[in-house]
Amino acid sequence: MYGAAMPLSDWLARLETISSREIDLGLERVATVLDRLELAPARQVFHIAGTNGKGSSVAMLESLLQSTGARIGCYTSPHILHYNERMRIDGRDVSDAEIIASFERVEAVRGDEELTYFEFGTLAALVVFADAGMDTLILEVGMGGRLDAVNAVEPTAGLITNIALDHCAWLGDSIEAIAFEKAGIMRPGKPVVFGARDIPQAILGLAENVGARLQVAGRDFDWQIDGDTWSWQGRNHNLDELALPALAGQHQVSNAAAVLALLEASGHDDILTADLVSTALRSVHLDGRIQEIDNDTRWIVDVAHNPAAAEVLAAELAEQPVSGQTIAIVGMLDDKDVEGVVTHLQPHVDQWMAVAADSHRAISADELARRVANVTGSGCLVGDSLESVLERAEKIAGANDRVLLTGSFYLVGPALNQLYSRR
């Protein structure tokens, strides 16, 4: 047990030492400690899984459900700027004091269970939400689904945004293998939405075996974009002339469409009006999702860290061409497909800069630059620190240029902290 005076930063450092493994997929440890906590269950629980778009989908679902008067607890990961972002109560980030109190509760009953950083944080979030009397929980799956800590909580409905290659060392090296892991959030008789039009066979097969009520994009719901508006068709509702989501990119419309299907499947018909949906989606803000910042230099900041996300980002760069250059600053973790990410972005980038992301799992700037250069066939500047590479990009960038920051949450977060401080 640790003293109440211990600051959150010390607690977070301590959590990294409890387990000998940073990632250790499995439900037994979390389920054991969760049982000891004896938390009152929430009335409804939404699981949000998938490869890309989970954070955006959580934010959209939260905004839409706020109109019902429900008390909503949201759990997401990783964070961008501050750990507190991972836990939200009725739209606000949880305070240090609330998080520390929840850590103490988990530690008091943990015993000899070696919880990972993510597992401990997941349990702490559940304590925060139970203590605050949340009746609705939106829980973002961290990795996979079947063996992720979030899956120790029984959902009432679920969403799988899409499937792409990522976290292959833990989830498998094929779309079908990864899909099987993501599909582990399904439950008998409960609705689950798959948000992409191309659905892996593993999703269909497991839904049938489990008896989940699967709804699939292009079959049970669909959407179309028409200029500055879009329309959505569900099983029982049709919405026309919807305002585009505030989050940039056409892919956010597909995320929104899946969230609307989730609401319809879980009985929230009262939310499904054009005015309410448009207002809710226009109010969503999320750092690091094709985010533009103008601090004399035009910055585009995006957390794309796998080839599928980079392909989406590349499409948006193509939709918004500049008369000058695009300078890309990239930092990535050592389990990511650098070559796949760079290949998608290469046609839209004129100069590359590599820097180490803020993680012990980051690829070194030298190694990252070498791999970028191998793909592009041209040089890649090596930055010895984030601050120096940001300053170098600002000096290079002219009035008609833009600077892209991408590759990892662990690059985007520290970079945004610096960019925000310059406003």
Coordinates of C-alpha atoms in Angstrom, one line a residue:
M1 CA 0.0 0.0 0.0
Y2 CA 1.3 3.4 -0.9
G3 CA 0.8 6.7 0.9
A4 CA -2.0 9.1 -0.2
A5 CA 0.7 11.8 -0.6
M6 CA 2.3 10.0 -3.5
P7 CA 1.8 12.1 -6.6
L8 CA 0.2 10.6 -9.8
S9 CA 3.6 10.7 -11.6
D10 CA 5.1 8.4 -9.0
W11 CA 2.2 6.1 -9.1
L12 CA 2.5 5.8 -12.9
A13 CA 6.2 5.0 -12.6
R14 CA 5.4 2.4 -9.9
L15 CA 2.8 0.7 -12.2
E16 CA 5.5 0.0 -14.7
T17 CA 7.4 -2.2 -12.2
I18 CA 4.6 -4.4 -10.9
S19 CA 4.7 -6.8 -13.8
S20 CA 7.8 -8.2 -15.4
R21 CA 6.0 -7.9 -18.8
E22 CA 4.8 -4.7 -20.4
I23 CA 2.2 -6.6 -22.4
D24 CA 0.8 -9.9 -21.0
L25 CA -2.5 -10.7 -22.6
G26 CA -4.9 -12.7 -20.5
L27 CA -8.1 -12.2 -18.4
E28 CA -7.4 -14.3 -15.3
R29 CA -5.4 -11.7 -13.3
V30 CA -7.8 -8.8 -14.1
A31 CA -10.9 -11.0 -13.4
T32 CA -9.5 -12.0 -10.0
V33 CA -8.8 -8.5 -8.9
L34 CA -12.1 -7.2 -10.3
D35 CA -13.9 -9.8 -8.3
R36 CA -12.1 -8.6 -5.1
L37 CA -13.1 -5.0 -5.8
E38 CA -16.9 -5.9 -5.6
L39 CA -17.9 -3.0 -7.9
A40 CA -21.5 -2.4 -8.7
P41 CA -22.2 -3.1 -12.4
A42 CA -23.2 -0.3 -14.8
R43 CA -26.6 -0.4 -16.5
Q44 CA -25.0 -0.5 -20.0
V45 CA -21.5 -1.2 -21.2
F46 CA -20.2 -0.6 -24.7
H47 CA -16.9 -2.2 -25.8
I48 CA -15.1 -0.5 -28.7
A49 CA -12.6 -2.7 -30.5
G50 CA -10.8 -2.6 -33.8
T51 CA -7.5 -1.7 -35.4
N52 CA -8.1 2.0 -36.2
G53 CA -10.7 4.6 -35.3
K54 CA -11.4 3.4 -31.7
G55 CA -10.7 6.7 -30.0
S56 CA -12.8 8.6 -32.5
S57 CA -15.7 6.2 -32.2
V58 CA -15.6 6.5 -28.4
A59 CA -15.7 10.3 -28.5
M60 CA -18.6 10.2 -31.0
L61 CA -20.6 7.7 -29.0
E62 CA -20.0 9.7 -25.8
S63 CA -21.2 12.9 -27.4
L64 CA -24.3 11.2 -28.8
L65 CA -25.2 9.5 -25.5
Q66 CA -24.9 12.7 -23.5
S67 CA -28.2 13.9 -25.0
T68 CA -30.0 11.1 -23.2
G69 CA -29.0 12.3 -19.7
A70 CA -27.1 9.2 -19.0
R71 CA -24.1 9.4 -16.6
I72 CA -21.2 8.3 -18.9
G73 CA -17.8 7.0 -18.0
C74 CA -15.3 6.7 -20.8
Y75 CA -12.0 4.8 -20.8
T76 CA -9.6 5.1 -23.6
S77 CA -5.9 4.5 -24.3
P78 CA -3.2 5.6 -24.9
H79 CA -3.4 9.2 -23.9
I80 CA -2.1 12.1 -25.9
L81 CA -1.1 14.8 -23.4
H82 CA -2.0 13.6 -19.9
Y83 CA -2.8 10.3 -18.3
N84 CA -6.0 11.8 -17.0
E85 CA -7.4 11.7 -20.5
R86 CA -7.8 8.0 -20.2
M87 CA -10.7 8.3 -17.8
R88 CA -13.6 10.7 -18.4
I89 CA -16.7 11.3 -16.2
D90 CA -19.6 13.1 -17.9
G91 CA -17.2 14.6 -20.4
R92 CA -14.5 15.8 -18.1
D93 CA -11.1 14.3 -17.5
V94 CA -10.8 12.6 -14.1
S95 CA -8.6 14.5 -11.5
D96 CA -5.3 13.3 -10.1
A97 CA -6.9 12.8 -6.7
E98 CA -9.6 10.6 -8.1
I99 CA -7.1 8.5 -10.0
I100 CA -4.8 8.1 -7.0
A101 CA -7.7 7.0 -4.8
S102 CA -8.6 4.4 -7.4
F103 CA -5.0 3.2 -7.6
E104 CA -5.0 2.8 -3.9
R105 CA -8.2 0.7 -4.0
V106 CA -6.8 -1.6 -6.6
E107 CA -3.5 -1.9 -4.8
A108 CA -5.3 -2.7 -1.5
V109 CA -6.8 -5.9 -3.1
R110 CA -4.2 -6.8 -5.7
G111 CA -2.3 -9.2 -3.5
D112 CA 0.3 -11.1 -5.5
E113 CA -1.3 -10.5 -8.9
E114 CA 1.3 -9.0 -11.3
L115 CA -0.9 -6.6 -13.2
T116 CA 0.5 -4.8 -16.2
Y117 CA 0.4 -1.0 -16.5
F118 CA -2.7 -1.3 -18.7
E119 CA -4.4 -3.8 -16.5
F120 CA -3.9 -1.8 -13.4
G121 CA -5.2 1.3 -15.2
T122 CA -8.2 -0.5 -16.5
L123 CA -9.2 -1.7 -13.1
A124 CA -8.6 1.8 -11.6
A125 CA -10.9 3.3 -14.3
L126 CA -13.7 0.9 -13.3
V127 CA -13.3 1.9 -9.6
V128 CA -13.5 5.6 -10.6
F129 CA -16.7 5.0 -12.6
A130 CA -18.4 2.9 -9.9
D131 CA -17.6 5.4 -7.2
A132 CA -19.0 8.2 -9.3
G133 CA -22.2 6.3 -10.0
M134 CA -21.8 6.0 -13.8
D135 CA -24.7 4.1 -15.4
T136 CA -23.2 3.9 -18.8
L137 CA -19.6 2.9 -19.6
I138 CA -17.8 3.2 -22.9
L139 CA -14.6 1.1 -22.8
E140 CA -12.0 1.1 -25.5
V141 CA -10.2 -2.2 -25.9
G142 CA -6.4 -1.7 -25.7
M143 CA -5.2 -4.6 -27.8
G144 CA -7.1 -7.3 -29.6
G145 CA -10.2 -8.1 -27.6
R146 CA -10.5 -11.7 -26.6
L147 CA -7.7 -11.5 -24.0
D148 CA -7.7 -7.7 -23.4
A149 CA -8.3 -6.5 -19.8
V150 CA -11.4 -4.6 -20.9
N151 CA -13.0 -7.9 -21.9
A152 CA -13.2 -8.9 -18.3
V153 CA -16.1 -6.6 -18.0
E154 CA -19.4 -7.9 -19.4
P155 CA -20.7 -5.7 -22.2
T156 CA -24.2 -5.0 -23.3
A157 CA -23.1 -4.2 -26.9
G158 CA -20.0 -3.9 -28.9
L159 CA -18.4 -2.2 -31.9
I160 CA -15.5 -3.5 -34.0
T161 CA -14.4 -0.6 -36.2
N162 CA -12.2 -2.4 -38.7
I163 CA -9.4 -4.9 -39.0
A164 CA -5.9 -4.2 -40.3
L165 CA -2.4 -5.5 -39.6
D166 CA -1.1 -4.2 -36.4
H167 CA 0.3 -5.6 -33.1
C168 CA 1.1 -8.7 -35.2
A169 CA 3.6 -10.1 -32.6
W170 CA 0.7 -10.5 -30.1
L171 CA -2.4 -10.9 -32.3
G172 CA -1.2 -12.8 -35.3
D173 CA 0.3 -12.0 -38.7
S174 CA -2.9 -12.2 -40.8
I175 CA -6.2 -10.3 -41.1
E176 CA -8.2 -13.4 -40.1
A177 CA -6.0 -14.1 -37.0
I178 CA -6.4 -10.6 -35.9
A179 CA -10.1 -10.6 -36.6
F180 CA -10.5 -13.7 -34.4
E181 CA -8.9 -11.8 -31.5
K182 CA -11.0 -8.7 -32.0
A183 CA -14.2 -10.8 -32.2
G184 CA -13.6 -12.0 -28.7
I185 CA -15.7 -9.1 -27.4
M186 CA -18.8 -10.8 -28.8
R187 CA -21.4 -12.2 -26.4
P188 CA -24.4 -14.5 -27.0
G189 CA -27.6 -12.7 -27.8
K190 CA -26.0 -9.2 -27.6
P191 CA -25.5 -6.7 -30.5
V192 CA -22.2 -6.2 -32.1
V193 CA -21.5 -3.9 -35.0
F194 CA -18.7 -4.4 -37.6
G195 CA -17.9 -1.0 -39.1
A196 CA -16.1 -1.7 -42.3
R197 CA -17.7 -2.9 -45.6
D198 CA -15.0 -5.7 -46.0
I199 CA -15.6 -8.2 -43.3
P200 CA -13.2 -11.0 -42.4
Q201 CA -14.6 -14.5 -42.3
A202 CA -13.5 -14.9 -38.7
I203 CA -15.9 -12.2 -37.6
L204 CA -18.8 -13.8 -39.4
G205 CA -17.9 -17.3 -38.2
L206 CA -17.5 -16.4 -34.6
A207 CA -20.6 -14.3 -34.5
E208 CA -22.6 -17.4 -35.7
N209 CA -20.9 -19.7 -33.3
V210 CA -21.3 -17.4 -30.3
G211 CA -24.8 -16.4 -31.2
A212 CA -24.1 -12.6 -31.2
R213 CA -26.4 -10.3 -33.0
L214 CA -24.0 -9.1 -35.7
Q215 CA -24.7 -6.0 -37.8
V216 CA -22.4 -5.4 -40.8
A217 CA -21.6 -2.3 -42.8
G218 CA -23.0 -2.5 -46.3
R219 CA -25.5 -5.1 -45.3
D220 CA -27.4 -3.9 -42.2
F221 CA -26.5 -0.2 -42.4
D222 CA -24.7 2.0 -44.9
W223 CA -23.8 5.7 -45.6
Q224 CA -23.1 8.0 -48.4
I225 CA -21.2 11.3 -48.6
D226 CA -22.7 14.1 -50.7
G227 CA -20.5 17.2 -50.7
D228 CA -20.8 18.9 -47.3
T229 CA -23.4 16.5 -45.9
W230 CA -23.9 12.8 -45.6
S231 CA -26.7 10.3 -45.2
W232 CA -27.1 7.1 -43.1
Q233 CA -29.4 4.2 -43.5
G234 CA -30.0 1.7 -40.7
R235 CA -32.3 -1.2 -40.3
N236 CA -35.2 1.0 -39.1
H237 CA -34.0 4.6 -39.5
N238 CA -32.8 6.8 -42.4
L239 CA -31.1 10.1 -41.8
D240 CA -30.4 12.6 -44.5
E241 CA -28.4 15.8 -44.8
L242 CA -26.3 15.2 -41.8
A243 CA -23.5 17.6 -41.0
L244 CA -20.1 16.1 -41.5
P245 CA -18.3 15.2 -38.2
A246 CA -16.0 17.9 -36.8
L247 CA -13.1 15.3 -36.9
A248 CA -11.3 15.7 -40.2
G249 CA -11.4 13.0 -42.9
Q250 CA -13.9 11.0 -44.8
H251 CA -13.0 8.0 -42.7
Q252 CA -14.7 9.7 -39.8
V253 CA -18.0 9.4 -41.6
S254 CA -17.6 5.6 -41.6
N255 CA -16.7 5.7 -37.9
A256 CA -19.8 7.8 -37.2
A257 CA -22.0 5.5 -39.3
A258 CA -20.9 2.5 -37.2
V259 CA -21.6 4.4 -34.0
L260 CA -25.1 5.1 -35.2
A261 CA -25.6 1.5 -36.0
L262 CA -24.5 0.6 -32.5
L263 CA -27.0 3.0 -31.0
E264 CA -29.8 1.6 -33.2
A265 CA -28.9 -2.0 -32.3
S266 CA -28.9 -1.2 -28.6
G267 CA -32.3 0.5 -28.6
H268 CA -31.4 4.2 -28.6
D269 CA -33.9 5.2 -31.2
D270 CA -34.5 8.6 -29.5
I271 CA -31.0 9.7 -30.5
L272 CA -31.4 8.9 -34.1
T273 CA -32.7 12.3 -35.4
A274 CA -30.8 14.4 -38.0
D275 CA -30.6 17.5 -35.8
L276 CA -29.4 15.7 -32.7
V277 CA -26.8 13.6 -34.6
S278 CA -25.4 16.5 -36.5
T279 CA -25.1 18.6 -33.4
A280 CA -23.4 15.9 -31.4
L281 CA -20.9 15.0 -34.1
R282 CA -20.0 18.6 -34.8
S283 CA -19.1 19.0 -31.1
V284 CA -16.4 16.3 -31.0
H285 CA -12.8 17.3 -30.7
L286 CA -9.9 14.9 -30.4
D287 CA -6.2 15.7 -30.4
G288 CA -4.0 14.1 -33.0
R289 CA -6.5 13.0 -35.6
I290 CA -5.6 14.8 -38.8
Q291 CA -5.4 17.9 -36.6
E292 CA -4.3 21.2 -38.1
I293 CA -2.4 23.7 -36.1
D294 CA -1.2 27.1 -37.4
N295 CA 1.7 28.5 -35.3
D296 CA 3.2 30.6 -38.2
T297 CA 4.1 27.1 -39.6
R298 CA 1.2 25.0 -40.8
W299 CA 1.2 21.7 -38.9
I300 CA -0.8 18.5 -39.5
V301 CA -0.6 16.1 -36.6
D302 CA -1.9 12.5 -36.8
V303 CA -1.3 9.4 -34.7
A304 CA -1.2 7.0 -37.7
H305 CA 1.1 4.1 -36.7
N306 CA 0.2 1.3 -39.1
P307 CA -0.1 1.0 -42.9
A308 CA -3.9 1.2 -42.9
A309 CA -4.0 4.4 -40.9
A310 CA -1.2 5.8 -43.0
E311 CA -3.2 5.1 -46.2
V312 CA -6.1 7.1 -44.7
L313 CA -3.8 9.9 -43.8
A314 CA -2.3 9.9 -47.3
A315 CA -5.7 10.2 -48.9
E316 CA -6.4 13.2 -46.8
L317 CA -3.1 14.8 -47.7
A318 CA -3.9 14.2 -51.3
E319 CA -7.3 15.9 -50.8
Q320 CA -5.6 19.0 -49.4
P321 CA -2.6 19.6 -51.6
V322 CA -0.2 22.5 -50.9
S323 CA 1.7 24.6 -53.5
G324 CA 4.9 24.2 -51.4
Q325 CA 6.6 21.3 -49.7
T326 CA 5.4 18.7 -47.2
I327 CA 8.0 18.0 -44.5
A328 CA 7.3 14.9 -42.5
I329 CA 8.6 14.3 -38.9
V330 CA 8.2 10.6 -38.0
G331 CA 8.7 8.6 -34.8
M332 CA 7.6 5.0 -34.4
L333 CA 7.8 2.1 -32.0
D334 CA 9.8 -1.0 -32.7
D335 CA 6.9 -3.3 -33.4
K336 CA 5.4 -1.2 -36.1
D337 CA 5.6 -1.6 -39.9
V338 CA 7.8 1.4 -40.8
E339 CA 8.1 0.4 -44.4
G340 CA 4.3 0.0 -44.8
V341 CA 3.6 3.4 -43.3
V342 CA 6.3 5.2 -45.3
T343 CA 5.2 3.6 -48.6
H344 CA 1.7 5.1 -48.3
L345 CA 3.0 8.6 -47.2
Q346 CA 6.0 8.8 -49.6
P347 CA 4.1 10.3 -52.6
H348 CA 2.9 13.2 -50.5
V349 CA 6.2 14.0 -48.7
D350 CA 9.1 16.0 -50.0
Q351 CA 11.5 15.9 -47.0
W352 CA 11.7 13.4 -44.1
M353 CA 13.0 13.8 -40.6
A354 CA 13.3 11.0 -38.1
V355 CA 13.3 11.3 -34.3
A356 CA 12.9 8.8 -31.4
A357 CA 9.4 8.7 -30.0
D358 CA 9.0 9.1 -26.2
S359 CA 9.0 5.4 -25.3
H360 CA 11.5 2.8 -24.3
R361 CA 10.1 0.8 -27.2
A362 CA 10.9 3.5 -29.8
I363 CA 13.0 2.9 -32.8
S364 CA 16.2 5.0 -32.6
A365 CA 16.3 8.0 -34.9
D366 CA 19.3 6.6 -36.7
E367 CA 17.6 3.3 -37.4
L368 CA 14.3 4.9 -38.4
A369 CA 16.1 7.3 -40.8
R370 CA 17.9 4.4 -42.4
R371 CA 14.6 2.5 -42.9
V372 CA 12.8 5.6 -44.3
A373 CA 15.7 6.2 -46.7
N374 CA 15.6 2.6 -47.9
V375 CA 11.9 3.0 -48.8
T376 CA 12.1 6.5 -50.3
G377 CA 15.5 6.3 -52.0
S378 CA 16.4 9.7 -50.6
G379 CA 17.9 11.1 -47.5
C380 CA 16.2 11.4 -44.1
L381 CA 17.4 13.9 -41.5
V382 CA 18.2 12.5 -38.1
G383 CA 16.9 14.5 -35.1
D384 CA 18.7 14.2 -31.8
S385 CA 15.7 15.5 -29.9
L386 CA 12.1 16.4 -30.6
E387 CA 12.7 20.0 -29.7
S388 CA 15.5 20.3 -32.2
V389 CA 13.7 18.6 -35.0
L390 CA 10.6 20.8 -34.5
E391 CA 12.8 23.9 -34.7
R392 CA 14.6 22.6 -37.8
A393 CA 11.3 22.0 -39.5
E394 CA 10.0 25.5 -38.7
K395 CA 13.2 27.0 -40.1
I396 CA 12.9 25.0 -43.3
A397 CA 9.1 25.4 -43.9
G398 CA 8.1 28.4 -46.0
A399 CA 4.7 30.1 -46.2
N400 CA 3.3 27.6 -48.7
D401 CA 4.7 24.5 -46.9
R402 CA 3.3 22.2 -44.3
V403 CA 4.9 20.0 -41.6
L404 CA 3.4 16.6 -40.9
L405 CA 3.9 14.9 -37.5
T406 CA 3.0 11.2 -37.4
G407 CA 3.9 7.7 -36.5
S408 CA 3.0 7.2 -32.9
F409 CA 1.0 8.5 -30.0
Y410 CA 4.3 8.7 -28.2
L411 CA 5.5 11.3 -30.8
V412 CA 2.3 13.2 -31.2
G413 CA 1.7 13.7 -27.5
P414 CA 5.0 15.4 -26.6
A415 CA 5.0 17.3 -29.9
L416 CA 1.5 18.7 -29.2
N417 CA 2.6 19.8 -25.7
Q418 CA 5.4 21.8 -27.3
L419 CA 3.3 23.2 -30.1
Y420 CA 0.5 24.3 -27.7
S421 CA 3.0 26.0 -25.4
R422 CA 4.1 28.2 -28.3
R423 CA 0.6 29.6 -28.9

